[in-house]
Coordinates of C-alpha atoms and ligand atoms in Angstrom, one line a residue:
M249 CA -7.6 -17.4 115.8
E250 CA -4.1 -18.7 115.0
S251 CA -3.8 -22.4 114.4
C252 CA -0.6 -24.5 114.3
Q253 CA -0.5 -28.0 112.8
A254 CA 2.4 -29.2 115.0
K255 CA 0.6 -28.0 118.1
D256 CA -2.6 -29.7 117.2
A257 CA -0.7 -32.9 116.4
Y258 CA 1.1 -32.9 119.8
I259 CA -2.1 -32.1 121.7
G260 CA -3.6 -35.1 119.9
Q261 CA -0.8 -37.3 121.2
L262 CA -1.3 -36.0 124.7
H263 CA -5.0 -36.8 124.5
T264 CA -4.2 -40.4 123.2
T265 CA -1.7 -40.8 126.2
L266 CA -4.3 -39.5 128.7
Q267 CA -7.0 -41.8 127.3
S268 CA -4.9 -44.9 127.0
A269 CA -2.0 -44.9 129.5
V270 CA -3.0 -43.0 132.7
P271 CA -6.0 -43.0 135.1
S272 CA -8.7 -40.3 134.6
R273 CA -7.2 -38.2 137.3
V274 CA -3.5 -37.3 136.9
A275 CA -1.0 -36.1 139.5
G276 CA 0.7 -33.6 137.2
F277 CA 2.7 -32.8 134.1
I278 CA 6.3 -31.7 134.1
A279 CA 8.2 -30.2 131.3
E280 CA 11.1 -27.9 130.6
P281 CA 10.0 -24.7 128.7
I282 CA 12.6 -25.6 126.1
Q283 CA 14.0 -29.2 126.2
G284 CA 17.7 -29.1 127.0
V285 CA 19.3 -32.5 126.9
N286 CA 16.9 -33.6 124.2
G287 CA 18.6 -31.1 121.9
I288 CA 17.2 -27.7 122.5
V289 CA 13.7 -28.5 121.3
Q290 CA 11.2 -25.7 121.3
Y291 CA 7.5 -26.4 121.6
P292 CA 5.0 -25.1 119.0
K293 CA 3.3 -21.9 120.0
G294 CA 0.4 -22.3 122.4
F295 CA 1.2 -26.0 123.1
L296 CA 2.2 -25.7 126.8
K297 CA -0.7 -23.4 127.6
E298 CA -3.2 -25.9 126.2
V299 CA -1.4 -28.7 128.0
Q300 CA -1.9 -26.8 131.3
E301 CA -5.6 -26.5 130.7
I302 CA -6.0 -30.2 129.8
I303 CA -4.0 -31.3 132.9
R304 CA -5.9 -28.9 135.2
E305 CA -9.2 -30.3 133.9
R306 CA -8.0 -33.7 135.1
G307 CA -7.0 -32.5 138.5
G308 CA -3.3 -32.4 137.8
L309 CA -0.6 -29.9 138.7
Y310 CA 1.6 -28.1 136.1
I311 CA 5.3 -28.3 137.0
S312 CA 7.8 -26.2 135.1
D313 CA 11.4 -27.5 135.2
E314 CA 13.5 -24.3 135.0
V315 CA 16.8 -26.0 135.9
Q316 CA 18.3 -25.0 132.5
T317 CA 16.0 -22.3 131.3
G318 CA 15.6 -20.2 134.5
F319 CA 17.3 -17.1 135.9
G320 CA 17.2 -15.1 132.7
R321 CA 19.1 -17.4 130.4
L322 CA 16.4 -17.2 127.7
G323 CA 16.9 -13.4 127.6
S324 CA 13.3 -12.3 127.1
H325 CA 12.0 -13.6 130.5
Y326 CA 13.4 -14.5 133.8
W327 CA 11.6 -17.9 133.7
G328 CA 10.9 -19.9 130.6
F329 CA 7.3 -20.6 131.5
Q330 CA 6.5 -16.9 131.1
A331 CA 7.1 -17.1 127.4
H332 CA 4.3 -19.7 127.2
G333 CA 1.7 -17.9 129.1
V334 CA 1.4 -20.7 131.7
K335 CA 1.2 -20.3 135.5
P336 CA 2.8 -23.3 137.1
D337 CA 1.8 -24.8 140.4
I338 CA 5.4 -25.9 141.0
V339 CA 8.7 -24.6 139.6
T340 CA 12.0 -26.6 140.0
M341 CA 15.3 -24.8 139.8
A342 CA 19.0 -25.7 140.1
K343 CA 22.3 -25.3 138.2
G344 CA 22.4 -21.5 137.6
I345 CA 20.9 -20.8 141.0
G346 CA 24.3 -21.4 142.6
N347 CA 26.7 -20.4 139.8
G348 CA 28.5 -23.7 140.3
F349 CA 27.7 -24.3 144.0
P350 CA 25.6 -27.4 144.4
M351 CA 22.1 -26.1 145.0
G352 CA 18.5 -26.7 144.0
A353 CA 15.1 -25.2 145.0
V354 CA 11.4 -26.0 144.6
V355 CA 9.0 -23.1 144.6
T356 CA 5.3 -23.7 145.0
T357 CA 2.0 -22.3 146.4
P358 CA 1.4 -22.1 150.2
E359 CA -1.3 -24.7 149.8
I360 CA 0.9 -27.3 148.1
A361 CA 3.8 -26.5 150.5
A362 CA 1.5 -27.1 153.4
S363 CA 0.6 -30.6 152.1
L364 CA 4.3 -31.6 152.5
S365 CA 3.8 -31.5 156.3
V366 CA 1.2 -34.3 156.1
A367 CA 3.9 -37.0 155.6
M368 CA 7.4 -36.8 157.1
T369 CA 9.8 -35.2 154.6
F370 CA 13.2 -33.9 155.5
N371 CA 16.3 -32.9 153.7
T372 CA 19.8 -33.2 155.3
F373 CA 21.3 -30.2 153.6
G374 CA 18.0 -28.2 153.0
G375 CA 18.2 -24.6 154.0
N376 CA 22.1 -24.7 154.3
P377 CA 23.1 -21.1 155.3
L378 CA 26.1 -21.0 153.0
A379 CA 24.0 -22.1 150.1
C380 CA 21.4 -19.5 150.9
V381 CA 24.0 -16.7 150.9
I382 CA 25.3 -17.9 147.6
G383 CA 21.9 -18.1 146.1
S384 CA 20.9 -14.6 147.2
T385 CA 24.2 -13.2 145.9
V386 CA 23.7 -14.9 142.5
L387 CA 20.3 -13.2 142.2
E388 CA 21.9 -9.8 143.0
V389 CA 24.7 -10.3 140.5
I390 CA 22.3 -11.4 137.7
E391 CA 20.4 -8.1 138.4
A392 CA 23.4 -5.8 138.9
D393 CA 25.4 -7.0 135.9
G394 CA 22.4 -7.1 133.6
L395 CA 23.0 -10.7 132.7
M396 CA 19.5 -11.4 131.4
A397 CA 19.9 -8.5 128.8
N398 CA 23.4 -10.0 128.0
C399 CA 21.7 -13.4 127.3
E400 CA 19.2 -11.6 125.0
T401 CA 21.8 -9.6 123.0
L402 CA 24.5 -12.1 122.8
G403 CA 22.2 -15.0 122.3
T404 CA 20.7 -13.3 119.3
H405 CA 24.2 -12.6 118.0
L406 CA 25.2 -16.3 118.5
L407 CA 22.0 -17.5 116.7
L408 CA 22.6 -15.2 113.7
E409 CA 26.3 -16.2 113.4
L410 CA 25.3 -19.9 113.6
A411 CA 22.6 -19.3 111.0
N412 CA 25.3 -18.2 108.6
L413 CA 27.1 -21.5 109.2
R414 CA 23.8 -23.3 108.5
D415 CA 23.7 -21.6 105.1
E416 CA 27.3 -22.4 104.5
F417 CA 27.5 -26.1 105.5
E418 CA 25.4 -28.9 104.2
I419 CA 25.8 -30.8 107.5
V420 CA 24.3 -28.1 109.7
G421 CA 20.6 -28.9 109.5
D422 CA 19.1 -26.5 112.0
V423 CA 20.0 -23.7 114.4
R424 CA 17.5 -22.9 117.1
G425 CA 17.0 -21.7 120.6
K426 CA 16.5 -18.6 122.6
G427 CA 18.9 -16.4 124.5
L428 CA 21.9 -18.3 125.6
M429 CA 20.3 -21.7 125.1
V430 CA 21.2 -22.7 121.6
G431 CA 21.2 -25.9 119.6
V432 CA 22.9 -26.8 116.3
E433 CA 21.4 -29.9 114.8
M434 CA 23.8 -31.8 112.6
V435 CA 22.6 -33.9 109.6
Q436 CA 24.1 -36.0 106.9
D437 CA 22.6 -33.7 104.4
K438 CA 19.8 -31.1 104.4
A439 CA 17.5 -33.1 102.1
S440 CA 17.4 -36.3 104.1
Q441 CA 17.8 -34.6 107.6
K442 CA 19.2 -37.9 108.8
P443 CA 21.3 -37.4 112.0
L444 CA 25.1 -37.0 111.6
P445 CA 26.6 -40.3 112.8
A446 CA 28.1 -40.3 116.3
Q447 CA 31.7 -40.8 115.1
K448 CA 31.5 -37.5 113.0
M449 CA 29.8 -35.7 115.9
N450 CA 32.6 -36.8 118.2
Q451 CA 35.3 -35.7 115.7
I452 CA 33.8 -32.2 115.6
F453 CA 33.4 -32.2 119.4
E454 CA 37.0 -33.2 120.0
D455 CA 38.3 -30.8 117.4
C456 CA 36.5 -28.0 119.1
R457 CA 37.7 -29.1 122.5
E458 CA 41.3 -29.1 121.3
M459 CA 40.9 -25.6 120.0
G460 CA 39.4 -24.4 123.3
L461 CA 35.6 -24.7 122.8
L462 CA 33.6 -27.0 125.0
L463 CA 30.3 -28.1 123.5
G464 CA 27.4 -30.2 124.9
I465 CA 25.8 -33.0 122.9
G466 CA 22.1 -33.8 123.1
G467 CA 19.1 -35.0 121.1
M468 CA 17.4 -38.3 120.5
Y469 CA 20.3 -39.5 118.3
G470 CA 23.1 -37.4 119.9
Q471 CA 22.9 -35.3 116.8
T472 CA 22.6 -31.8 118.3
F473 CA 25.4 -29.6 119.7
R474 CA 24.2 -27.7 122.7
M475 CA 25.6 -24.3 123.5
N476 CA 24.6 -23.0 127.0
P477 CA 27.6 -20.8 127.9
P478 CA 27.9 -18.8 131.2
M479 CA 25.5 -15.9 131.2
C480 CA 28.4 -13.5 131.7
I481 CA 30.0 -14.4 128.3
S482 CA 31.3 -11.6 126.1
R483 CA 30.9 -10.9 122.4
Q484 CA 34.6 -11.8 121.9
D485 CA 33.9 -15.2 123.5
I486 CA 31.0 -15.8 121.1
D487 CA 33.0 -14.8 118.1
F488 CA 35.8 -17.1 119.2
A489 CA 33.4 -20.0 119.7
V490 CA 31.8 -19.5 116.2
A491 CA 35.3 -19.2 114.6
V492 CA 36.4 -22.4 116.2
F493 CA 33.2 -24.2 115.3
R494 CA 33.6 -23.1 111.7
V495 CA 37.1 -24.5 111.5
A496 CA 35.9 -27.8 112.9
L497 CA 33.1 -27.9 110.3
Q498 CA 35.5 -27.1 107.5
R499 CA 37.8 -30.0 108.6
Q500 CA 34.9 -32.4 108.8
T501 CA 33.5 -31.3 105.4
R502 CA 36.9 -31.6 103.6
G503 CA 37.5 -35.0 105.1
R504 CA 40.2 -33.6 107.4
Ligands
PLP660 C1 16.3 -29.9 133.0 C2 17.0 -30.6 134.2 N1 16.2 -30.8 135.2 C3 16.7 -31.4 136.3 C4 18.0 -31.7 136.4 C5 18.6 -32.2 137.7 O1 19.2 -31.2 138.4 P1 19.9 -31.4 139.8 O2 20.8 -32.6 139.6 O3 20.7 -30.2 140.1 O4 18.8 -31.7 140.8 C6 18.9 -31.5 135.3 C7 20.3 -31.8 135.4 O5 21.0 -32.0 134.4 C8 18.3 -30.9 134.2 O6 19.1 -30.6 133.1

């Protein structure tokens, strides 16, 4: 059987938390299949599957937050949880569901849904007909335009291009992600792996913005650029983005 040191260490931390900080029965566990705002952090193989087993043993539900990862963005699967072999009790979704229209949805089992009728719950805008039409149309367009396959092909292209920049520049510490959910972790140098300071991150960010590339910033220390472009992006758009990012890195490395 495969073993993974990181997975075992994180499972150990979960056990410590369960033993020391929560009651013996837990309500549930919620996680994104890849952490977005925390800097495109991927879990070790097998981690989420084992978490699900541990949480279920304690009577808890497994909730997959697919707000960023869902609707095919990861390329290989429509939902991020599918890549981890887990079967969530609840899935939350938003953002991509409406292609810019303000929408969100929660999908769950009939049994859990029925429990919501026990207490009074209501939602002023829930079931809005316009939102429902937009949501259905978005699903059709994702299918008709092959956007999940686009995420897989162009996401891989983006990762490979950025990996070249990682080899070229000392301040690019790591390039990671899946499909069109990509993170570039910036460091002071590869040996120390210390986060690139905020002022330098902001310079690169602003340089890119002025040249026409909008980036996201995430990570514990704000050290990771996040690239989650629209799923309909073209190869030319990706090449433009990488070229702009490269110029910004050159300026930063040469002291402007
Ligand atoms: C992973 C994740 N979950 C949930 C949310 C909240 O989404 P909403 O404000 O559409 O409910 C966000 C928003 O940034 C998010 O990134």
